């Protein structure tokens, strides 16, 4: 197993990039997907969240009302920290378990980690010391806002606030080993995905060769 990181801001199209790399042969460990699984009714994370915030975060069908959670934690540092204390340890454990299942394989594993770079610009790279490289999906903030409004129904001011509350574009690019410019069309993205996959394979092979030489 050879591990890489993938990150990008909200509205960057990171999920599209992840799907394209999976099509080319990568195994994906997706932090956001794991969060959604853990927040399903009947899961301990869901139960802990409802215990803290009550019926206000439960939708009519019993599922988690994610916008309601976001409204509670977005501008409240204490509540955000409480959410992180509930969610992050469980996500970390689940991601570790999924990587462990791939450990004895030759897989190229892409870890999709939205918060690899924190809002203050610090990076979680030391925690992910096994990563051979980090892919950053990059778009201008104004384009990310437009995509969130058009495709996800965000209010423009809310979209701008969400982006401002994440790591800056510059801070993400500072940790990039490979950058994907996703400001264009899907047709523009495809050749970049080909180049990225070639880089992943080349980096994995070089690491394997170096390990064999030792």
Short mmCIF file of N, CA and C in Angstrom, two decimals, residues 87-173:
data_model
loop_
_atom_site.label_atom_id
_atom_site.label_comp_id
_atom_site.label_asym_id
_atom_site.label_seq_id
_atom_site.Cartn_x
_atom_site.Cartn_y
_atom_site.Cartn_z
N UNK A 87 -16.87 13.71 16.71
CA UNK A 87 -16.73 13.14 15.37
C UNK A 87 -15.30 12.69 15.05
N UNK A 88 -14.31 13.51 15.35
CA UNK A 88 -12.96 13.25 14.86
C UNK A 88 -12.36 11.93 15.33
N UNK A 89 -12.46 11.58 16.62
CA UNK A 89 -11.86 10.29 17.03
C UNK A 89 -12.48 9.10 16.29
N UNK A 90 -13.79 9.14 16.09
CA UNK A 90 -14.47 8.04 15.40
C UNK A 90 -14.06 7.98 13.94
N UNK A 91 -13.93 9.14 13.31
CA UNK A 91 -13.50 9.17 11.90
C UNK A 91 -12.07 8.67 11.78
N UNK A 92 -11.22 9.11 12.68
CA UNK A 92 -9.82 8.66 12.65
C UNK A 92 -9.73 7.14 12.78
N UNK A 93 -10.50 6.58 13.70
CA UNK A 93 -10.49 5.13 13.89
C UNK A 93 -10.99 4.41 12.64
N UNK A 94 -12.07 4.92 12.04
CA UNK A 94 -12.63 4.27 10.86
C UNK A 94 -11.67 4.36 9.67
N UNK A 95 -11.02 5.50 9.50
CA UNK A 95 -10.06 5.64 8.40
C UNK A 95 -8.87 4.72 8.62
N UNK A 96 -8.42 4.62 9.87
CA UNK A 96 -7.30 3.72 10.17
C UNK A 96 -7.67 2.28 9.86
N UNK A 97 -8.88 1.89 10.21
CA UNK A 97 -9.32 0.52 9.95
C UNK A 97 -9.36 0.22 8.45
N UNK A 98 -9.80 1.19 7.66
CA UNK A 98 -9.89 0.99 6.22
C UNK A 98 -8.50 0.93 5.58
N UNK A 99 -7.60 1.74 6.09
CA UNK A 99 -6.23 1.66 5.57
C UNK A 99 -5.58 0.34 5.97
N UNK A 100 -5.85 -0.11 7.20
CA UNK A 100 -5.28 -1.37 7.67
C UNK A 100 -5.72 -2.53 6.78
N UNK A 101 -6.96 -2.49 6.32
CA UNK A 101 -7.47 -3.54 5.44
C UNK A 101 -6.74 -3.58 4.10
N UNK A 102 -6.11 -2.46 3.72
CA UNK A 102 -5.40 -2.38 2.44
C UNK A 102 -3.88 -2.51 2.62
N UNK A 103 -3.45 -2.65 3.85
CA UNK A 103 -2.03 -2.53 4.18
C UNK A 103 -1.15 -3.54 3.44
N UNK A 104 -1.63 -4.76 3.28
CA UNK A 104 -0.81 -5.81 2.67
C UNK A 104 -0.97 -5.87 1.15
N UNK A 105 -1.65 -4.89 0.56
CA UNK A 105 -1.88 -4.89 -0.89
C UNK A 105 -0.89 -3.95 -1.58
N UNK A 106 -0.94 -3.95 -2.90
CA UNK A 106 -0.13 -3.02 -3.69
C UNK A 106 -0.92 -1.76 -4.06
N UNK A 107 -2.01 -1.52 -3.37
CA UNK A 107 -2.92 -0.44 -3.74
C UNK A 107 -2.27 0.94 -3.59
N UNK A 108 -2.65 1.84 -4.49
CA UNK A 108 -2.40 3.26 -4.32
C UNK A 108 -3.63 3.84 -3.62
N UNK A 109 -3.45 4.27 -2.39
CA UNK A 109 -4.56 4.71 -1.56
C UNK A 109 -4.58 6.23 -1.50
N UNK A 110 -5.70 6.80 -1.88
CA UNK A 110 -5.89 8.25 -1.81
C UNK A 110 -6.78 8.55 -0.61
N UNK A 111 -6.23 9.26 0.35
CA UNK A 111 -6.97 9.67 1.55
C UNK A 111 -7.56 11.05 1.30
N UNK A 112 -8.88 11.11 1.15
CA UNK A 112 -9.56 12.38 0.91
C UNK A 112 -9.80 13.04 2.26
N UNK A 113 -9.03 14.11 2.54
CA UNK A 113 -9.03 14.73 3.87
C UNK A 113 -9.29 16.23 3.71
N UNK A 114 -10.54 16.66 3.81
CA UNK A 114 -10.85 18.08 3.60
C UNK A 114 -10.09 19.01 4.54
N UNK A 115 -9.89 18.60 5.78
CA UNK A 115 -9.28 19.48 6.78
C UNK A 115 -7.81 19.17 7.01
N UNK A 116 -7.14 18.64 5.99
CA UNK A 116 -5.71 18.37 6.14
C UNK A 116 -4.96 19.66 6.47
N UNK A 117 -5.39 20.76 5.89
CA UNK A 117 -4.87 22.08 6.24
C UNK A 117 -5.95 22.81 7.03
N UNK A 118 -5.59 23.25 8.24
CA UNK A 118 -6.56 23.90 9.12
C UNK A 118 -6.81 25.34 8.71
N UNK A 119 -7.84 25.93 9.30
CA UNK A 119 -8.21 27.31 8.97
C UNK A 119 -7.09 28.30 9.31
N UNK A 120 -6.28 27.96 10.33
CA UNK A 120 -5.20 28.87 10.71
C UNK A 120 -3.95 28.68 9.85
N UNK A 121 -4.03 27.80 8.87
CA UNK A 121 -2.91 27.59 7.96
C UNK A 121 -1.99 26.45 8.35
N UNK A 122 -2.13 25.93 9.57
CA UNK A 122 -1.30 24.80 9.98
C UNK A 122 -1.79 23.53 9.29
N UNK A 123 -0.87 22.61 9.06
CA UNK A 123 -1.20 21.40 8.33
C UNK A 123 -1.10 20.19 9.23
N UNK A 124 -1.94 19.22 8.93
CA UNK A 124 -1.94 17.97 9.68
C UNK A 124 -0.94 16.96 9.11
N UNK A 125 -0.03 17.43 8.30
CA UNK A 125 0.87 16.49 7.65
C UNK A 125 1.64 15.62 8.62
N UNK A 126 2.11 16.13 9.76
CA UNK A 126 2.80 15.24 10.70
C UNK A 126 1.94 14.05 11.13
N UNK A 127 0.63 14.28 11.25
CA UNK A 127 -0.26 13.19 11.63
C UNK A 127 -0.35 12.15 10.52
N UNK A 128 -0.15 12.61 9.29
CA UNK A 128 -0.22 11.72 8.13
C UNK A 128 1.18 11.50 7.55
N UNK A 129 2.09 11.11 8.44
CA UNK A 129 3.49 10.97 8.04
C UNK A 129 3.69 9.92 6.97
N UNK A 130 2.76 8.98 6.85
CA UNK A 130 2.89 7.92 5.86
C UNK A 130 2.56 8.38 4.45
N UNK A 131 2.01 9.58 4.31
CA UNK A 131 1.66 10.06 2.97
C UNK A 131 2.91 10.31 2.14
N UNK A 132 2.89 9.81 0.92
CA UNK A 132 4.01 10.04 0.00
C UNK A 132 3.88 11.36 -0.73
N UNK A 133 2.72 11.96 -0.68
CA UNK A 133 2.51 13.24 -1.34
C UNK A 133 1.09 13.72 -1.11
N UNK A 134 0.88 15.00 -1.36
CA UNK A 134 -0.43 15.61 -1.17
C UNK A 134 -0.89 16.26 -2.47
N UNK A 135 -2.11 15.92 -2.87
CA UNK A 135 -2.74 16.51 -4.04
C UNK A 135 -3.69 17.61 -3.55
N UNK A 136 -3.57 18.78 -4.11
CA UNK A 136 -4.46 19.89 -3.76
C UNK A 136 -5.30 20.25 -4.99
N UNK A 137 -6.63 20.26 -4.80
CA UNK A 137 -7.54 20.71 -5.86
C UNK A 137 -7.77 22.20 -5.65
N UNK A 138 -7.42 22.98 -6.65
CA UNK A 138 -7.38 24.43 -6.50
C UNK A 138 -8.38 25.12 -7.42
N UNK A 139 -9.17 26.04 -6.85
CA UNK A 139 -10.03 26.92 -7.64
C UNK A 139 -10.05 28.29 -6.97
N UNK A 140 -10.27 29.36 -7.73
CA UNK A 140 -10.44 30.67 -7.11
C UNK A 140 -11.68 30.69 -6.21
N UNK A 141 -11.62 31.47 -5.16
CA UNK A 141 -12.72 31.52 -4.19
C UNK A 141 -14.03 31.94 -4.84
N UNK A 142 -13.97 32.89 -5.77
CA UNK A 142 -15.21 33.37 -6.39
C UNK A 142 -15.88 32.28 -7.23
N UNK A 143 -15.08 31.40 -7.82
CA UNK A 143 -15.65 30.29 -8.59
C UNK A 143 -16.26 29.26 -7.65
N UNK A 144 -15.58 29.00 -6.54
CA UNK A 144 -16.14 28.06 -5.55
C UNK A 144 -17.48 28.57 -5.04
N UNK A 145 -17.59 29.87 -4.78
CA UNK A 145 -18.86 30.45 -4.34
C UNK A 145 -19.93 30.23 -5.40
N UNK A 146 -19.60 30.52 -6.64
CA UNK A 146 -20.58 30.37 -7.72
C UNK A 146 -21.06 28.93 -7.84
N UNK A 147 -20.15 27.97 -7.69
CA UNK A 147 -20.54 26.56 -7.78
C UNK A 147 -21.44 26.17 -6.60
N UNK A 148 -21.12 26.64 -5.43
CA UNK A 148 -21.94 26.32 -4.26
C UNK A 148 -23.36 26.88 -4.41
N UNK A 149 -23.45 28.07 -4.96
CA UNK A 149 -24.77 28.69 -5.17
C UNK A 149 -25.55 27.93 -6.23
N UNK A 150 -24.87 27.62 -7.35
CA UNK A 150 -25.57 26.99 -8.48
C UNK A 150 -25.93 25.54 -8.23
N UNK A 151 -24.97 24.79 -7.69
CA UNK A 151 -25.16 23.34 -7.61
C UNK A 151 -25.64 22.83 -6.26
N UNK A 152 -25.43 23.62 -5.20
CA UNK A 152 -25.79 23.14 -3.87
C UNK A 152 -26.78 24.04 -3.14
N UNK A 153 -27.24 25.07 -3.82
CA UNK A 153 -28.29 25.91 -3.28
C UNK A 153 -27.88 26.81 -2.14
N UNK A 154 -26.59 27.11 -2.01
CA UNK A 154 -26.13 28.00 -0.94
C UNK A 154 -26.57 29.43 -1.21
N UNK A 155 -26.83 30.16 -0.15
CA UNK A 155 -26.92 31.60 -0.23
C UNK A 155 -25.51 32.15 -0.48
N UNK A 156 -25.34 33.13 -1.39
CA UNK A 156 -23.99 33.62 -1.69
C UNK A 156 -23.20 34.06 -0.46
N UNK A 157 -23.85 34.78 0.45
CA UNK A 157 -23.14 35.25 1.65
C UNK A 157 -22.71 34.07 2.52
N UNK A 158 -23.55 33.05 2.61
CA UNK A 158 -23.22 31.86 3.39
C UNK A 158 -22.05 31.12 2.75
N UNK A 159 -22.08 31.01 1.42
CA UNK A 159 -20.97 30.34 0.72
C UNK A 159 -19.66 31.07 0.95
N UNK A 160 -19.69 32.40 0.86
CA UNK A 160 -18.49 33.19 1.09
C UNK A 160 -17.98 33.01 2.52
N UNK A 161 -18.90 32.96 3.48
CA UNK A 161 -18.50 32.79 4.88
C UNK A 161 -17.89 31.41 5.11
N UNK A 162 -18.48 30.38 4.50
CA UNK A 162 -17.93 29.02 4.67
C UNK A 162 -16.51 28.95 4.12
N UNK A 163 -16.30 29.54 2.96
CA UNK A 163 -14.96 29.51 2.35
C UNK A 163 -13.97 30.30 3.20
N UNK A 164 -14.41 31.46 3.71
CA UNK A 164 -13.52 32.29 4.54
C UNK A 164 -13.14 31.59 5.83
N UNK A 165 -13.97 30.66 6.28
CA UNK A 165 -13.74 29.96 7.54
C UNK A 165 -12.84 28.75 7.38
N UNK A 166 -12.43 28.45 6.15
CA UNK A 166 -11.53 27.33 5.89
C UNK A 166 -10.12 27.85 5.65
N UNK A 167 -9.21 26.93 5.43
CA UNK A 167 -7.84 27.31 5.08
C UNK A 167 -7.86 28.15 3.80
N UNK A 168 -6.90 29.05 3.70
CA UNK A 168 -6.83 29.88 2.50
C UNK A 168 -6.29 29.06 1.33
N UNK A 169 -6.58 29.57 0.16
CA UNK A 169 -6.06 28.94 -1.06
C UNK A 169 -4.54 28.86 -1.00
N UNK A 170 -3.90 29.93 -0.54
CA UNK A 170 -2.44 29.98 -0.49
C UNK A 170 -1.87 28.94 0.48
N UNK A 171 -2.53 28.76 1.63
CA UNK A 171 -2.04 27.81 2.62
C UNK A 171 -2.15 26.38 2.11
N UNK A 172 -3.21 26.08 1.36
CA UNK A 172 -3.32 24.74 0.78
C UNK A 172 -2.22 24.51 -0.26
N UNK A 173 -2.05 25.49 -1.14
CA UNK A 173 -1.05 25.33 -2.19
C UNK A 173 0.35 25.17 -1.62
#
